């Protein structure tokens, strides 16, 4: 993932920042998906393709624009429906065809989905035998959204048992938010040469799903480009 030609990933892990980046959606001009290996142009991290985003130039896109999105999720869940809000604003202005600037801000708030599927998926328990059915009464159960119970042992004269584990709700932060502030100054030295400084900050709480559920609690990210 690159943003205005700048690699947009965590330095330590190479994880693409995605929605955690400082880019405000209202400021995106276009997104290009480059399929297939692209390491010759973008380095080894692009072995499986590239997502390239380009933001709006304040010389070309001037004025004030705003976007508001409202909705609900968790409809029908035990806790009831929860509101979701996504707000963004952008302002840009150019002076004498030489100097231009832009500022952007966005705020998103909502409730992430609950991992509350406790289906027993233990592969070592026969699913359809009366003496050892999968389910909550299985002493060796491995529930989908309970973590730690996948560790099981066979104890002499007792049988196969698993650890109790802990539920996702005991450690997860379901109230998530994202605050983004950024801006840029553009100066044209000539008609074909432009100097740009851009900077931004992003902070919030989020969680994402990969091989497991990962919680990013109270993160703060700053990005600069010259």
Backbone as a ProteinNet text record, in pm:
[ID]
protein_1_A
[PRIMARY]
XXXXXXXXXXXXXXXXXXXXXXXXXXXXXXXXXXXXXXXXXXXXXXXXXXXXXXXXXXXXXXXXXXXXXXXXXXXXXXXXXXXXXXXXXXXXXXXXXXXXXXXXXXXXXXXXXXXXXXXXXXXXXXXXXXXXXXXXXXXXXXXXXXXXXXXXXXXXXXXXXXXXXXXXXXXXXXXXXXXXXXXXXXXXXXXXXXXXXXXXXXXXXXXXXXXXXXXXXXXXXXXXXX
[TERTIARY]
84.5	0	88	66.4	139.4	39.3	81.5	-3.8	76.9	37.9	112.2	259.4	284.4	420.5	496.3	434.7	500.3	451.3	545.2	508.8	427.8	312	220.7	203.7	302.6	297.4	382.3	358.2	437.6	578.9	678	817.5	858.8	817.2	863.8	807.2	678.5	611.9	576.7	575.7	533	382.8	306.7	161.3	107.8	27.4	-33.7	-123.1	-115.7	-190.1	-339.8	-376.4	-517.8	-590.2	-699.7	-780.8	-713.9	-602.1	-531.6	-443.7	-421.7	-334.2	-395.5	-317	-363.6	-447.7	-468.5	-544.5	-693.4	-752.4	-896.6	-965.4	-1072.2	-1138.4	-1188.2	-1228.9	-1279	-1169.3	-1043.4	-930.4	-873.6	-930.1	-877.5	-929.3	-836.2	-874	-901	-811.3	-830.6	-751.3	-794.6	-728.2	-699.1	-576.3	-535.9	-492.5	-548.8	-511.1	-419.5	-297	-197.8	-189.1	-235.3	-242.8	-109.6	-83	33.6	160.6	269.4	397.8	443	479.8	524.8	654.7	732.1	852.9	959	959.5	1061	1047.3	926.5	903.5	893.4	835.2	800.4	868.9	958.2	1029.6	964.1	1028.9	983.1	847.3	803	674.5	557.7	584.5	478.2	475.6	514.4	520.6	384.2	277.6	143.7	54.2	112.4	33.2	48.4	-20	-4.9	-136.7	-166.1	-278.5	-219.1	-246.4	-189.9	-300.1	-287.1	-384.2	-321.5	-397.6	-351.7	-452.1	-402.9	-490.9	-507.6	-603.2	-637.8	-536.2	-498.8	-408.5	-489.8	-445.9	-525.1	-532.1	-439.3	-450.9	-569.8	-599.2	-703.7	-837.5	-836.5	-959.7	-965.9	-1032.9	-1042.1	-1181.4	-1189.2	-1318.2	-1338.1	-1461.6	-1499.2	-1590.7	-1561.5	-1648.5	-1656.8	-1769.6	-1791.1	-1873.2	-1861.6	-1934.6	-1979.1	-2102.4	-2157.5	-2222.8	-2187	-2248.2	-2298	-2422.4	-2481.5	-2548.7	-2544.7	-2608.4	-2615.7	-2659.8	-2665.8	-2613.3	-2561.8	-2527.3	-2569.3	-2541.6	-2581.3	-2733.4	-2805.6	-2950.4	-2986.1	-3063.7	-3101.5	-3009.7	-2893.6	-2805.2	-2865	-2811.9	-2865.8	-2851.9	-2743.8	-2723.7	-2802.2	-2868.4	-2946.8	-2865.4	-2934.4	-2870.4	-2776.3	-2665.3	-2564.7	-2544.7	-2525.8	-2506.4	-2364.6	-2351.8	-2222.8	-2221.7	-2116.1	-2104.9	-1969.5	-1968.4	-1844.6	-1854.2	-1766.9	-1772.8	-1638.5	-1640.6	-1517.5	-1538.7	-1431.7	-1437.2	-1302.8	-1308.7	-1187.9	-1201	-1089.8	-1085.8	-952.9	-958.4	-838	-849.9	-734.5	-733.2	-597.3	-599.1	-477.3	-463.8	-338.7	-309.5	-218.7	-261.7	-178.8	-112.3	-172.5	-120.6	19.8	62.8	196.1	187.2	103.7	93.8	-46.6	-54.5	-184.6	-171.3	-282.3	-281.6	-413.6	-414.1	-537	-529.5	-646.7	-656.5	-773	-758.2	-859.3	-877.5	-998.6	-1026.4	-1138.2	-1130.3	-1237.4	-1245.8	-1366.1	-1387.8	-1489.6	-1454.9	-1543.2	-1560.5	-1684	-1711.3	-1818.7	-1802.1	-1901.2	-1867.1	-1938.9	-1918.9	-1883.2	-1766.8	-1722.3	-1807.1	-1797.8	-1880.1	-1827.9	-1921.7	-1889.2	-1846.1	-1737	-1697.9	-1760.7	-1883.3	-1955.1	-2009.8	-1935.6	-1972.4	-1899.7	-1974.1	-1912.5	-1932.4	-1945.9	-1958.5	-1833.4	-1850.6	-1737.9	-1683	-1557.1	-1494	-1377	-1376.1	-1265.9	-1255	-1142.2	-1131	-1113.7	-1080.6	-1056.7	-1180	-1290.3	-1414.5	-1507.7	-1547.3	-1640.9	-1770	-1820.2	-1936.2	-2068.6	-2079.6	-2211.7	-2210.7	-2141.7	-2145.1	-2205.5	-2294.9	-2364.8	-2271.7	-2157.3	-2071.4	-1979	-1959.7	-1865.1	-1907.2	-2024.7	-2069.5	-1996.5	-1972.1	-1921.1	-2028.1	-1982.9	-2077.7	-2031.7	-2115.3	-2075.2	-2043.4	-2095.8	-2069.1	-1949.9	-1883.3	-1765.8	-1646.8	-1588.4	-1476.1	-1352	-1344.8	-1230.9	-1269.3	-1371.3	-1424.8	-1326	-1340.4	-1263.9	-1363.6	-1415.4	-1516	-1449.6	-1523.2	-1465.6	-1414.2	-1492.3	-1450.6	-1415	-1367.3	-1303.3	-1157.7	-1067.1	-925.4	-851.9	-763.7	-691.8	-745.9	-874.2	-930.8	-886.8	-810.5	-759.5	-646.4	-594.9	-492.6	-562	-543.8	-612.1	-511.4	-543.1	-458.2	-548.6	-491.7	-561.4	-507.1	-593.8	-555.6	-600.8	-511.2	-539.5	-662.7	-753.6	-877.6	-981.5	-948.5	-1044.3	-1084	-983.2	-1009.7	-951.1	-999.2	-944.5	-1018.3	-939.4	-997.8	-919.7	-986.3	-921.4	-926.6	-844.2	-847.5	-979.2	-1016.2	-1139.7	-1130.9	-1015.3	-998.9	-1070.5	-1069.3	-1135.5	-1211.5	-1322	-1404.1	-1346.3	-1376	-1322.5	-1365.1	-1489	-1540	-1462.6	-1386.1	-1308.7	-1186	-1142.2	-1020.6	-1040.8	-1150.4	-1170.5	-1225.9	-1197.2	-1253.3	-1345.1	-1474.6	-1567.7	-1604	-1590.5	-1613.3	-1490.9	-1500.9	-1386.5	-1409	-1295.2	-1303.4	-1176.8	-1185.3	-1070.6	-1077.8	-971.3	-959.3	-840.4	-863	-756	-752	-632.1	-608.4	-487.2	-498	-381.2	-394.8	-283.1	-280.9	-157.9	-153.3	-39.9	-24.8	99.5	132.8	203	154.6	211.6	264.5	388.5	445.8	507.4	465.1	515.2	635.6	753.3	873.7	868.8	823.3	800.6	670	633.5	511.4	524.1	646.8	668.6	735.6	759.3	828.9	752.4	710.9	626.7	686.1	697	745.5	623.5	620.2	505.6	554.4	491.7	506.5	367.9	356.1	229.9	255.9	165.9	178.2	41.8	36.9	-90.9	-74.7	-183.4	-185.8	-314.5	-304	-419.5	-412	-523.6	-525.4	-662.2	-664.1	-790.7	-772.4	-880	-883.1	-952.3	-892.2	-948	-914.2	-981.2	-946.1	-974.1	-891.1	-907.9	-894.4	-942.9	-945.3	-847.8	-754.6	-663.6	-668.7	-555.4	-556.1	-624.7	-637.9	-710.6	-768.7	-813.5	-862.9	-752.6	-717.7	-608	-662.9	-624.8	-674.1	-561.3	-590.1	-495.5	-556.9	-507.6	-571.8	-497.1	-569.1	-513.1	-384.1	-388.9	-271	-262.9	-143.4	-124.3	-17.9	-47.5	40.9	59.6	184	211.9	285.5	253.7	318.5	354.2	472.1	520.1	572.3	562	611	664.5	783.2	840.3	883.7
-118.6	0	123.5	212	337.7	452	565.3	683.8	800.9	853.3	961.1	923.7	799	752.3	713.6	727.8	697.3	561.9	474.9	345.1	365.7	302.4	321.6	189.3	153.4	29.5	45.7	-41.4	-38.6	-85.5	-10.9	-41.3	-176.5	-206	-326.5	-454.2	-450.8	-573	-575.9	-458.8	-454.8	-458.4	-454.1	-459	-332.7	-345.1	-226.1	-155.5	-23.5	52.1	54	48.2	47.2	167.2	143.8	252	321.8	267.4	332.1	447.1	461.2	566	703	808.4	944.5	1000.8	926.5	975.8	985.5	1098.5	1119.3	1085.1	1007.1	959.9	1073.9	1182.8	1296.7	1358	1328.9	1386.2	1291.1	1172.6	1076.6	1110.7	1125	1149.9	1020	922.6	794.5	685.2	561.9	443	349.2	302.3	211.5	78.8	-29.4	-163.7	-224.7	-254.6	-312.7	-460.9	-544.3	-688	-755.6	-864.7	-947.1	-892.4	-968.2	-927.7	-792.5	-702.3	-568.3	-531.1	-632.4	-606.8	-530.8	-545.1	-475.8	-324.1	-276	-132.4	-86.1	-170.2	-123	-199.7	-293.9	-364.5	-496.5	-574.4	-711.3	-718.1	-608.1	-612.5	-617.1	-587	-584.4	-713.4	-825	-950.8	-998.7	-950.3	-1000.1	-890.9	-778	-669.5	-541.4	-436.9	-305.9	-229.9	-158	-64.7	75.3	156.8	290.8	394.5	484.7	591.3	726.2	812.2	947.9	1047.1	1145.5	1245	1364.5	1450.6	1563.5	1676.7	1731.8	1846.6	1973.7	2057.8	2176.9	2279.8	2274.8	2362.9	2323.9	2195	2145.2	2128	2098.8	2074.7	2175	2288.3	2393.9	2398.1	2468.4	2488.5	2400.2	2403.1	2329.7	2213.8	2097	1981.4	1903.2	1837.6	1761.5	1638	1540.3	1414.9	1363.2	1318.4	1263.4	1129.6	1027.2	895.2	850.3	808.5	761.4	627.1	542.1	412.1	341.1	216.6	133.5	-5.5	-73.7	-215.1	-287.4	-415.4	-501	-508.7	-486.4	-498.1	-644.5	-669.7	-805.8	-871.9	-808.9	-864.8	-843	-916	-907.4	-767.3	-697.6	-563.6	-455.7	-487.7	-388.6	-316.5	-241.3	-169.4	-61.5	-42.4	56.6	155.3	284.4	383.5	380.6	417.5	431.8	567	644.9	776.2	794.5	854.3	878.6	1019.3	1110.4	1250.3	1291.8	1368.2	1413.8	1552.8	1635.2	1769.8	1802.6	1878	1916.1	2060.1	2134.7	2271.3	2292.3	2352.3	2378.1	2514	2582.9	2713.8	2736.6	2801.1	2833.7	2985.5	3035.2	3177.7	3202	3281.7	3328	3215.8	3099.4	2985.8	2944.2	2987.7	2950.7	2876.3	2923.7	2867.7	2814.3	2695.4	2635.8	2551.8	2534.1	2450.1	2375.9	2270.6	2197.6	2145.1	2132.2	2072	1974.5	1864.2	1758.8	1709	1664.8	1606.4	1504.4	1399.2	1299.5	1234.6	1187.9	1118.1	1007.5	888	772.5	712.3	673.8	613.4	507.2	395.8	289.5	174.7	66.6	-54.5	-168.7	-228.6	-338.1	-462.7	-557.8	-678.7	-767.1	-836.2	-921.2	-1059.3	-1109.9	-1248.2	-1336.4	-1380.8	-1457.5	-1588.7	-1649.5	-1781.2	-1886.2	-1960.8	-2058.5	-2201.8	-2217.8	-2351.8	-2433.7	-2555.7	-2644.8	-2697.5	-2664.2	-2707.7	-2801.8	-2866.4	-2955.3	-3069.7	-3079.5	-3182.6	-3323.6	-3334.9	-3467	-3524.3	-3452.6	-3502.8	-3546.8	-3674.6	-3719.5	-3638.7	-3589	-3499.1	-3568.6	-3696	-3760.4	-3891.4	-3893.2	-4011.7	-3973	-4054.3	-4015.3	-3998.9	-4069.7	-4062	-3940.6	-3878	-3766.4	-3667.7	-3610.4	-3511.7	-3380.1	-3311.1	-3175.1	-3085.9	-2984.9	-2892.1	-2843.5	-2769	-2708.3	-2809.7	-2931.6	-3032.4	-3120.5	-3093	-3169.6	-3126	-3213.3	-3171.6	-3131.1	-3169.9	-3131.9	-3033.5	-2950.8	-2863.3	-2753.4	-2707.3	-2595.8	-2503.1	-2403.7	-2311.6	-2209.4	-2167.3	-2082.8	-1950.8	-1879.4	-1748.9	-1752.5	-1868.3	-1877.2	-1914.3	-1840.6	-1854.6	-1917.8	-2011.4	-2086	-2224.8	-2248.4	-2382.3	-2478.7	-2428.6	-2520.3	-2608.3	-2575.7	-2657.9	-2766.6	-2891.9	-3004.4	-3114.9	-3191.4	-3303.3	-3421	-3542	-3662.2	-3700.2	-3701.3	-3731.7	-3873.8	-3951.4	-4091.2	-4102.7	-4191.7	-4223.2	-4110.3	-4003.2	-3892.7	-3874.2	-3879.9	-3861.8	-3731.4	-3691	-3573.3	-3448.5	-3349.3	-3224.4	-3107.5	-2992.7	-2871.7	-2763.2	-2662.7	-2549.1	-2473	-2400.4	-2322.3	-2213.7	-2148.1	-2039.7	-1913.1	-1813.3	-1686.5	-1639.6	-1572.5	-1523.2	-1393.3	-1368.2	-1248.4	-1120.9	-1118	-997.6	-960.6	-1057.1	-1029.1	-942.8	-937.9	-862.2	-763	-774.6	-689.5	-553.2	-455.9	-321.3	-299.4	-312.3	-307.5	-164.7	-69.3	69.3	123	144.3	184.3	324.7	392.7	525.3	551.9	650.1	690.6	840.6	910.9	1055.1	1081	1157.3	1186.8	1336.2	1392.6	1532.5	1539.1	1606.6	1621.3	1745.5	1783.1	1899.4	1897.5	1989.9	1995.7	2137.9	2174.4	2301.6	2270.8	2330.2	2311.4	2444.8	2444.4	2565.8	2532.1	2604.4	2582.1	2672.9	2611	2685.7	2727.7	2636	2663.3	2594.9	2603.8	2536.9	2385.1	2333.7	2189.3	2135.7	2223.3	2179.7	2229.9	2134.1	2166.7	2107.6	2189.2	2143.9	2120.1	2002.8	1965.2	1921.9	1976.7	1918.9	1876.8	1754	1702.4	1631.8	1649.7	1583.5	1551.5	1449	1411	1324.9	1314.4	1231.2	1150	1027.6	938.7	871.7	866.6	798	735	634.2	568.6	432.5	357.6	220.2	136.3	23.9	-59.1	-204.4	-293.6	-434.5	-492.1	-586.5	-645.4	-796.3	-863.8	-1009.3	-1062.2	-1145.5	-1215	-1362.1	-1418.8	-1556	-1564.7	-1449.8	-1439.6	-1299.2	-1255	-1118.8	-1037.3	-923.7	-841.4	-705.5	-660.6	-535.3	-432.7	-316.7	-205.3	-97.1	-84.3	-1.6	130.9	243.1	377	397.9	367.6	388.3	535	578.8	710.4	698	750.8	740.5	877.7	915.4	1038.5	1003.9	1074.9	1056.2	1192.2	1199.5	1322.5	1290.9	1387.8	1368.7	1502.4	1498.2	1616.3	1579
0	0	0	-97.2	-102	-109.7	-55.5	-50.7	-104.4	-220.7	-287	-303.6	-340.6	-363.2	-238.1	-122.6	5.4	55.7	93.2	148.7	276.1	282.4	394.8	467.3	548.3	625.2	750.8	847.6	970.1	939.6	986.3	954.5	1011.5	1133.1	1201	1140.9	1103	1059.1	911.5	845.3	706.2	688.6	797.4	789.7	723.7	617.3	556.7	657.4	659.8	758.9	729.7	602.2	567.4	624.7	693.4	748.9	866.3	916.4	1026.6	979.1	849	797.6	823.3	799	824.9	711.1	604.4	489.5	521.5	489	505.4	374	381.1	259.4	170.8	229	151.9	63.9	96.4	23.3	-82.3	-97.7	-195.2	-334.3	-429.3	-568.2	-642.6	-627.7	-695.6	-624.2	-648.4	-594.6	-710.8	-719.9	-827	-765.3	-815.5	-771.3	-877	-836	-926.7	-895	-985.7	-961.2	-990	-916.8	-944.2	-883.4	-893.8	-834.7	-888.8	-796.2	-834.7	-764.5	-725.1	-646.7	-725.3	-857.4	-937.6	-923.2	-900.7	-888	-743.2	-655.5	-521.8	-409.3	-440.8	-335.9	-299.2	-211.8	-182.6	-115.4	-51.2	17.7	-80.4	-207.6	-309.4	-391.3	-330.4	-404.4	-449.3	-386	-417.9	-476.8	-514.3	-570.5	-491.1	-534.2	-472.6	-477.6	-368.7	-363.8	-356.7	-458.9	-467.3	-455.5	-358.4	-338.1	-370.3	-433.9	-465.3	-408.4	-334.4	-275.7	-369.7	-336.9	-423.3	-409.6	-523.8	-527.1	-499.1	-403.6	-371.3	-483.4	-580.3	-696	-783.6	-789.8	-878.8	-808.6	-679.3	-603.9	-488.8	-512.9	-413.1	-351.6	-239.8	-176.4	-54.8	-5.2	115.7	78.4	132.6	112.3	242.8	261.4	384.8	352.5	440.2	422.2	558.8	566	690	658.3	733.5	719.8	856.7	863.5	987.8	965.1	1064.8	1051.5	1185	1181	1301	1266.4	1367	1353.5	1481.6	1487.6	1600.5	1615.3	1506.8	1511.6	1538.4	1643.1	1678	1778.4	1809.7	1912.3	2050.6	2146.9	2283.2	2340.2	2305.6	2359.6	2288.2	2178.1	2105.5	2000.1	1914.9	1804.4	1856.9	1785.2	1823.2	1707.4	1737.6	1631.6	1575.7	1448.6	1381.3	1312.4	1333.6	1270.7	1204.6	1086.7	1011.5	952.6	997.1	957	897.7	789.5	725.8	668.2	668.3	613.1	548.4	439	364.6	318.3	328.7	276	204.8	85.2	7.3	-61	-75	-139.8	-205.8	-322.5	-396.6	-407.8	-405.5	-415.5	-536.3	-630.7	-742.9	-821.5	-822.8	-898.3	-854.6	-736.2	-686	-552.3	-465.1	-330.4	-307.4	-249.8	-217.7	-91	-23.7	95.9	105.3	188.8	218.1	360.1	424.3	557.1	554.5	627.6	630.5	773.3	803.5	934.1	918.6	998.7	998.8	1136.5	1167.7	1294.5	1271.3	1315.3	1304.5	1443.2	1475.7	1605.8	1589.6	1660.2	1651.5	1744.3	1729.4	1808.6	1715.8	1738.1	1652	1677	1582.9	1597.4	1710.1	1774.2	1888.6	1839.4	1896.6	1872.1	1978.7	1957.6	2060.9	2005.7	1914.2	1862	1946.2	2025.8	2116.5	2067.6	1938.3	1880.5	1908	1952.6	1980.3	1848.4	1819.7	1694.7	1721.3	1837.7	1873	1772	1700.2	1596.3	1651.1	1779.2	1836.9	1907.3	1902.1	1961	1849.5	1847.4	1743.1	1751.5	1640.5	1646.6	1670.7	1644.5	1649	1726.7	1841	1926.7	2061.3	2118.7	2242.5	2361.6	2361.5	2479.1	2476.2	2360.5	2353.4	2246	2257.1	2159.4	2178.3	2067.4	2078	2138.8	2213.8	2273	2408.5	2480.3	2607.9	2716.6	2706.3	2808.3	2774	2663.8	2625.2	2711.1	2795	2880.7	2801.4	2676.5	2593.4	2485.4	2510	2405.2	2366.7	2244.2	2190.1	2121.5	2196.7	2142.7	2051.5	1948.4	1844.7	1899.6	1980.7	2032.1	2179.8	2225.8	2356.8	2331.4	2393.2	2363.1	2481	2451.8	2554.4	2574.2	2535.8	2553.1	2443.4	2346.5	2244.2	2296.7	2416.5	2481	2561.6	2523.3	2589.3	2622.4	2726.3	2767.8	2806.2	2796.3	2841.9	2979	3079.5	3217.2	3249.5	3310.3	3342	3431.3	3395.4	3467.4	3462.8	3395.1	3380.9	3234.4	3147.8	3005.8	2954	2839.8	2774.2	2823.2	2869.6	2918.7	2858.2	2848.6	2799.6	2906	2889.5	2980.9	2965.6	3069.6	3063.2	2956.8	2946.8	2850.3	2893.1	2806.4	2836.5	2713.5	2737.7	2628.5	2572.7	2445.4	2380	2452	2502.8	2566.6	2692.7	2749.4	2869.7	2841	2716.2	2683.3	2569.6	2493.6	2376.3	2415	2329.7	2343	2222.7	2242	2129.6	2088.2	2178.6	2141	2069	1938.2	1857.1	1801.8	1774.2	1714.4	1633.5	1546.2	1465.2	1442.7	1479.8	1457.9	1366.1	1259.1	1163.4	1135.2	1138.9	1105.6	1014.4	902.1	814.9	729.2	669.6	581.8	493.8	397.5	305.2	252.2	224.5	160.3	28.5	-81.2	-214.5	-265.2	-315.7	-374.2	-509.2	-611.7	-747	-773.2	-783.3	-818.3	-964.6	-1049.1	-1191	-1228.2	-1355.6	-1400.7	-1395	-1390.2	-1392.8	-1266.5	-1167.2	-1045.6	-924.2	-839.6	-724.6	-597.6	-494.1	-363.9	-274.4	-208.7	-126.5	11.7	114.7	248.6	295.4	341.9	394.1	526.1	620	750	806.7	889.6	946.8	1069.8	1144.6	1264.5	1265.1	1311.2	1323.2	1459	1529.1	1658	1680.2	1766	1793.2	1855.9	1854.6	1902.9	1797.2	1762.6	1656	1683.3	1612.7	1614.8	1476.2	1437	1305.3	1316.7	1214.9	1213.8	1111.2	1155.3	1066.1	1100.1	1138.4	1187.4	1323.3	1390	1515.7	1521.1	1637	1655.3	1722	1662.2	1711.7	1754.8	1873.1	1928.9	1925.3	1866.6	1864.8	1952	2073.3	2174.7	2191.5	2171.4	2190.9	2111.8	1982	1898.9	1854.8	1820	1759.1	1650.3	1534.9	1419.9	1358.2	1329	1255.5	1126.8	1020	890	832.8	770.4	707.3	568.4	480.4	343.1	291.8	232.4	169.7	29.9
[MASK]
++++++++++++++++++++++++++++++++++++++++++++++++++++++++++++++++++++++++++++++++++++++++++++++++++++++++++++++++++++++++++++++++++++++++++++++++++++++++++++++++++++++++++++++++++++++++++++++++++++++++++++++++++++++++++++++++++

